[in-house]
Coordinates of C-alpha atoms in Angstrom, one line a residue:
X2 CA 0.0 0.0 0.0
X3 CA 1.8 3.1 -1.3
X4 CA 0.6 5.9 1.6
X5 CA 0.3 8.6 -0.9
X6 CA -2.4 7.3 -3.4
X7 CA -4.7 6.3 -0.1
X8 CA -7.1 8.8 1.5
X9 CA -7.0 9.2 4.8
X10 CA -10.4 7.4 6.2
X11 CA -8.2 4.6 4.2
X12 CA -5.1 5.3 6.1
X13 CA -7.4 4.7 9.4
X14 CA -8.1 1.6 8.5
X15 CA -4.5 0.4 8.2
X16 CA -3.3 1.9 11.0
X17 CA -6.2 0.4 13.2
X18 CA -4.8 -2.9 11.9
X19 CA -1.5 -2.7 11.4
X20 CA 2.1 -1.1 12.6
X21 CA 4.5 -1.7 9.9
X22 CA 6.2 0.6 7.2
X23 CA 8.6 0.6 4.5
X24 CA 10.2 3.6 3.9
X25 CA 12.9 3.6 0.6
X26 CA 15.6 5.7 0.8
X27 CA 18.3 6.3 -2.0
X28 CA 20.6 9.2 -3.4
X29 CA 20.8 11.3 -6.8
X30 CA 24.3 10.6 -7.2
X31 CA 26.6 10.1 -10.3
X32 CA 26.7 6.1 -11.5
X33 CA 29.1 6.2 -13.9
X34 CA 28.8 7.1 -17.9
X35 CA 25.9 4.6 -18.3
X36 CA 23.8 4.7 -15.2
X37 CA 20.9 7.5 -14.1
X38 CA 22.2 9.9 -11.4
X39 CA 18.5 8.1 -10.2
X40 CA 20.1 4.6 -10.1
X41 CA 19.9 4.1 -6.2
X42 CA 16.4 5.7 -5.4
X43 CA 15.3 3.8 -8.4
X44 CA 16.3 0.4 -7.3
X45 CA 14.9 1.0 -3.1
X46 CA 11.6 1.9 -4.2
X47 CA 11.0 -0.7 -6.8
X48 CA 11.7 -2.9 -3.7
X49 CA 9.7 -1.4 -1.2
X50 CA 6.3 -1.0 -3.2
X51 CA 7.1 -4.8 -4.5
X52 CA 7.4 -6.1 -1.2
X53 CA 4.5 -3.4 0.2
X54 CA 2.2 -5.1 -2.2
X55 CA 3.2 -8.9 -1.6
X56 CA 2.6 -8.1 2.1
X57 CA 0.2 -5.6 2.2
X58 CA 2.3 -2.6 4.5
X59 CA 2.4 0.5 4.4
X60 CA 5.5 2.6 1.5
X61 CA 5.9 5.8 2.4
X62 CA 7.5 8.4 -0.7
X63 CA 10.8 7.6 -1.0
X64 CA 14.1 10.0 0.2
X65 CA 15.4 10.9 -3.2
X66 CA 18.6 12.7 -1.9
X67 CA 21.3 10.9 0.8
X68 CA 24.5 11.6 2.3
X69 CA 26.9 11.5 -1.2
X70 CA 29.5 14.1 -0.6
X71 CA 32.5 11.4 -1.8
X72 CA 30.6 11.6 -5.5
X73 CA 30.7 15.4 -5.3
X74 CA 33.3 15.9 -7.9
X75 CA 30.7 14.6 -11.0
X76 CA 27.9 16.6 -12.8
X77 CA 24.7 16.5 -10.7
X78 CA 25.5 14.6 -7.5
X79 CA 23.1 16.1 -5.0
X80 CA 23.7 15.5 -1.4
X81 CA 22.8 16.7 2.3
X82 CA 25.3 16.6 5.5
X83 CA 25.1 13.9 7.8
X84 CA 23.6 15.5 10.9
X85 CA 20.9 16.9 8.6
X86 CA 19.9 13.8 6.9
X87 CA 19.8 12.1 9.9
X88 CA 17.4 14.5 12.0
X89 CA 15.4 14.7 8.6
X90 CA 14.7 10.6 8.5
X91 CA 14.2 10.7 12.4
X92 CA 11.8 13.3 12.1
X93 CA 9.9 12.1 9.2
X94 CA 9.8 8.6 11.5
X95 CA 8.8 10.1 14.4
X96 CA 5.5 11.5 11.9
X97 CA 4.4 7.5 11.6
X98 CA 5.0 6.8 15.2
X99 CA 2.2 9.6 15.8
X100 CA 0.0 7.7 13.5
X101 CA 0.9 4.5 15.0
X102 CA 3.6 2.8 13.0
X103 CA 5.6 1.4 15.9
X104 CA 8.5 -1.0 13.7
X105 CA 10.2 0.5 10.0
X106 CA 11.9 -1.0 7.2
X107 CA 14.4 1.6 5.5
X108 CA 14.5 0.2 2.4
X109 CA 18.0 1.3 1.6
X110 CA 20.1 1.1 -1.8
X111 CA 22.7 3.6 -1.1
X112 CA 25.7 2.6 1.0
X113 CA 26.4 6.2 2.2
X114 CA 23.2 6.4 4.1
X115 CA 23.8 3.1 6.0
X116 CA 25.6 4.0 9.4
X117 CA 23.3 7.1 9.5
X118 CA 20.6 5.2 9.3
X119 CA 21.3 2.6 11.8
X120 CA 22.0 5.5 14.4
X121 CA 18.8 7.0 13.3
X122 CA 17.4 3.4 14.3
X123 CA 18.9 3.6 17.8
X124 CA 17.5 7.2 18.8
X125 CA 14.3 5.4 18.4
X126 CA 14.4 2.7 20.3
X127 CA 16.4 4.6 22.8
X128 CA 13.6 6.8 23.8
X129 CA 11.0 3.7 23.4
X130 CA 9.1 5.0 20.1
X131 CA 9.6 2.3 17.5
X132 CA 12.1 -0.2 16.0
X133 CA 13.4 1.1 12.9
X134 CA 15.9 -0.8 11.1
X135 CA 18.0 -0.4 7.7
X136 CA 18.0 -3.2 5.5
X137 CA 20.5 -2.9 2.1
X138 CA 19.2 -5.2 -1.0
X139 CA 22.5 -6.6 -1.8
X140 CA 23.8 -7.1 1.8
X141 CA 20.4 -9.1 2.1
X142 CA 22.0 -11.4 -1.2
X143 CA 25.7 -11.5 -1.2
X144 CA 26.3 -15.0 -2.0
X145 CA 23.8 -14.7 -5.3
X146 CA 25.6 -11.6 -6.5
X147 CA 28.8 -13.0 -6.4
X148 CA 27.7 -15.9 -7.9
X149 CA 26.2 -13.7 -10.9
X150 CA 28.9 -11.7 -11.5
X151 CA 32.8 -11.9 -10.9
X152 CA 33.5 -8.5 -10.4
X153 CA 30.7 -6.9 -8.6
X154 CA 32.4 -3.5 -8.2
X155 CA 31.1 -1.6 -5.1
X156 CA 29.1 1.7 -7.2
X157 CA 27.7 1.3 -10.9
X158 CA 29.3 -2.1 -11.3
X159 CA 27.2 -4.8 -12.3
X160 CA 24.7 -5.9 -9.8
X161 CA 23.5 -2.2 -10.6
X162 CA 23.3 -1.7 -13.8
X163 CA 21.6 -5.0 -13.9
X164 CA 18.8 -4.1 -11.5
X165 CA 18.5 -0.8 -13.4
X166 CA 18.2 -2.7 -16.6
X167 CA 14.9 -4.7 -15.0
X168 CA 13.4 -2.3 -13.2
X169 CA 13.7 1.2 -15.7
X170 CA 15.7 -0.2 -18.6
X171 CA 15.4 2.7 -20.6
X172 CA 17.8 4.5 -18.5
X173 CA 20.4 2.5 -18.9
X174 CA 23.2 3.9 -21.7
X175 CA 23.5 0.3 -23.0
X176 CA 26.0 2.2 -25.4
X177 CA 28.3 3.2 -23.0
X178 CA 28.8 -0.1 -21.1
X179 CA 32.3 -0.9 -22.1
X180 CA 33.5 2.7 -21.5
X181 CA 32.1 2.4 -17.9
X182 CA 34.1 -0.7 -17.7
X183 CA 37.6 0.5 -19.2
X184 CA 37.1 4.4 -17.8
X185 CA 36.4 3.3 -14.4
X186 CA 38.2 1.0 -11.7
X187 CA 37.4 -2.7 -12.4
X188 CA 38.9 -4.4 -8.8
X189 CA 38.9 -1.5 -5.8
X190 CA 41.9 -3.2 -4.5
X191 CA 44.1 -2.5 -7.1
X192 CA 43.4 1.5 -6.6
X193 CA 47.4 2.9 -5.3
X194 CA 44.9 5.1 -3.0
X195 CA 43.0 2.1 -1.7
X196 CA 44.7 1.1 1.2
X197 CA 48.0 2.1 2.5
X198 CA 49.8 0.9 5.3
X199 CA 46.5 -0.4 6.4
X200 CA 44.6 2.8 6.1
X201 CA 42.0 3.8 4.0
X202 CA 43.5 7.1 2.7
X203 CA 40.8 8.1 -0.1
X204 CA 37.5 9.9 0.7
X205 CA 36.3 10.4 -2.7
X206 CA 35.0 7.9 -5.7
X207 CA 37.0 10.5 -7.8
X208 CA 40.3 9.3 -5.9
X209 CA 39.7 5.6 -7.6
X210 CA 37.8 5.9 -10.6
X211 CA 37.9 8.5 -13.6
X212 CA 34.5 8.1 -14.4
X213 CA 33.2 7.2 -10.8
X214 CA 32.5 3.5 -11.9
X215 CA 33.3 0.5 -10.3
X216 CA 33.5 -3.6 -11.6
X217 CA 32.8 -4.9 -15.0
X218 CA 29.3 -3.7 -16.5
X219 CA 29.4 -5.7 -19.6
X220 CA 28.2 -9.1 -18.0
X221 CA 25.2 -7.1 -16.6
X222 CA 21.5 -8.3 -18.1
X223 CA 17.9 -7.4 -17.7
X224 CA 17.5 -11.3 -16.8
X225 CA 19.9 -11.1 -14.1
X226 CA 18.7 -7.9 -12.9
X227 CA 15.7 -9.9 -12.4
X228 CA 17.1 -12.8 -10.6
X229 CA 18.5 -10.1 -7.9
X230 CA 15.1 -8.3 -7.6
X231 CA 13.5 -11.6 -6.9
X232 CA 15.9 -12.7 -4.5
X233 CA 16.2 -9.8 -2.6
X234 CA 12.5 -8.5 -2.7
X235 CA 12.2 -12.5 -1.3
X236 CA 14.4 -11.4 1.8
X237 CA 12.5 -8.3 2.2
X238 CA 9.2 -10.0 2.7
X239 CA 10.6 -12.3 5.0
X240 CA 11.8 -9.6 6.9
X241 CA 8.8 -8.1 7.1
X242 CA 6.9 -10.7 8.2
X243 CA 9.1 -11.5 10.7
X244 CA 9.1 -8.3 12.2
X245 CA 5.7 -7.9 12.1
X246 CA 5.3 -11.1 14.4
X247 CA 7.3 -10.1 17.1
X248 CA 6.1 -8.2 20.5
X249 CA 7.1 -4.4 20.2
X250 CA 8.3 -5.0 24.1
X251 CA 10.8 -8.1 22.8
X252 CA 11.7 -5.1 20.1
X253 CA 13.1 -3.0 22.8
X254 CA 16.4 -2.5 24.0
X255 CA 17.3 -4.8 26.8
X256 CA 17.1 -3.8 30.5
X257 CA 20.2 -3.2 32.4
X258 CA 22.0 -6.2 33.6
X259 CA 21.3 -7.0 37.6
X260 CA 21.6 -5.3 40.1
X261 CA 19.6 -2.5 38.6
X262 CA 21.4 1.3 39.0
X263 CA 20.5 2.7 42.3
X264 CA 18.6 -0.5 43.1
X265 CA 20.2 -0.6 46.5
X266 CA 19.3 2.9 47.8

């Protein structure tokens, strides 16, 4: 159920029913010479009104725009700061707690929002208001990407541009597969700015790619696009089921550990 084509006598009826939401969350960032800077927020809200619909929970609009400073260096990138994207999320959260959602999905395809997210996720249940967690389609898959594909590439590699291909393949710049291959950085590890002396010492795609690619593009496929969407739409549902199962109280963080502070005064 996508919350922005109901009413809201319709909306009372869910909510009257049911506590669980899905909200996707992407970024307008560059994805190399033959992806759409829409290529993330494309992909998490295909997934998130798929797996609304197979399980009948709430979507709320998707969050077009994420934290993607490190792509700031090509042609459109759009980005906010951390602290700001984080109070934004929380605060859009805290509007379905007031309406009764008590446990979220973020429905995430962007790897910069992810620790933001998850600390987003622990002001909530810190204060009691809901479980909110962040779930990532290809974390939820690993061993069937790299099964599909020998060099996945961690941004507009393959696993991408094959999900694009299934889900909006007239975006894709079918054309300009090979350059995104031989333009951009096919293994991460063999970046000189990669890792030195056991450091990370790069902050920007820009630092390991010319064209902000990543992986080898030209095994990607509408039909394996379609094989990820499955599986990891599949994982979603089961998430959601499972979450929608539990007690809100077994949700919750933990109580302190015996004796209780100040138990003895």
């Amino acid at each position: 159920m996508y919350v922005a084509d109901q009413t809201w006598p319709e909306l009372g009826e869910y909510v009257a029913e049911e506590s669980v939401a899905l909200v996707p969350l992407g970024s307008t960032e560059q994805h190399g010479p033959h992806l759409p800077l829409a290529t993330d927020h494309l992909i998490g809200e295909s997934l998130a009104r798929e797996a609304a619909d197979r399980t009948d929970v709430l979507c709320t609009p998707t969050v077009n725009v994420g934290v993607s400073p490190h792509h700031r260096q090509f042609h459109g990138t759009m980005w906010v700061d951390p602290p700001q994207f984080r109070d934004y999320v929380e605060s859009m959260t805290r509007n379905l707690a007031y309406h009764g959602v008590d446990r979220v999905v973020y429905v995430n395809a962007h790897g910069g929002n992810v620790q933001h997210l998850r600390e987003v996720g622990r002001r909530l249940r810190d204060d009691g208001t809901m479980y909110a967690i962040e779930w990532m389609w290809d974390e939820s898959i690993p061993d069937l990407v790299d099964e599909v594909f020998e060099r996945n590439g961690p941004h507009a590699g393959p696993k991408e541009t094959a999900m694009i291909m299934h889900v909006a393949g007239e975006l894709v710049r079918e054309d300009r597969l090979e350059d995104a291959r031989d333009g951009g950085r096919v293994d991460l590890d063999d970046s000189p700015n990669y890792m030195t002396h056991g450091a990370r010492t790069f902050f920007d795609a820009l630092e390991n790619s010319p064209n902000g690619a990543f992986g080898d593009q030209t095994g990607a496929t509408p039909e394996k696009g379609e094989r990820l969407f499955e599986a990891a739409t599949e994982q979603l549902v089961n998430l959601v089921e499972w979450l929608d199962a539990r007690e809100f109280e077994d949700l919750m963080a933990p109580a302190h550990v015996d004796p209780q502070p100040g138990s003895r005064r």
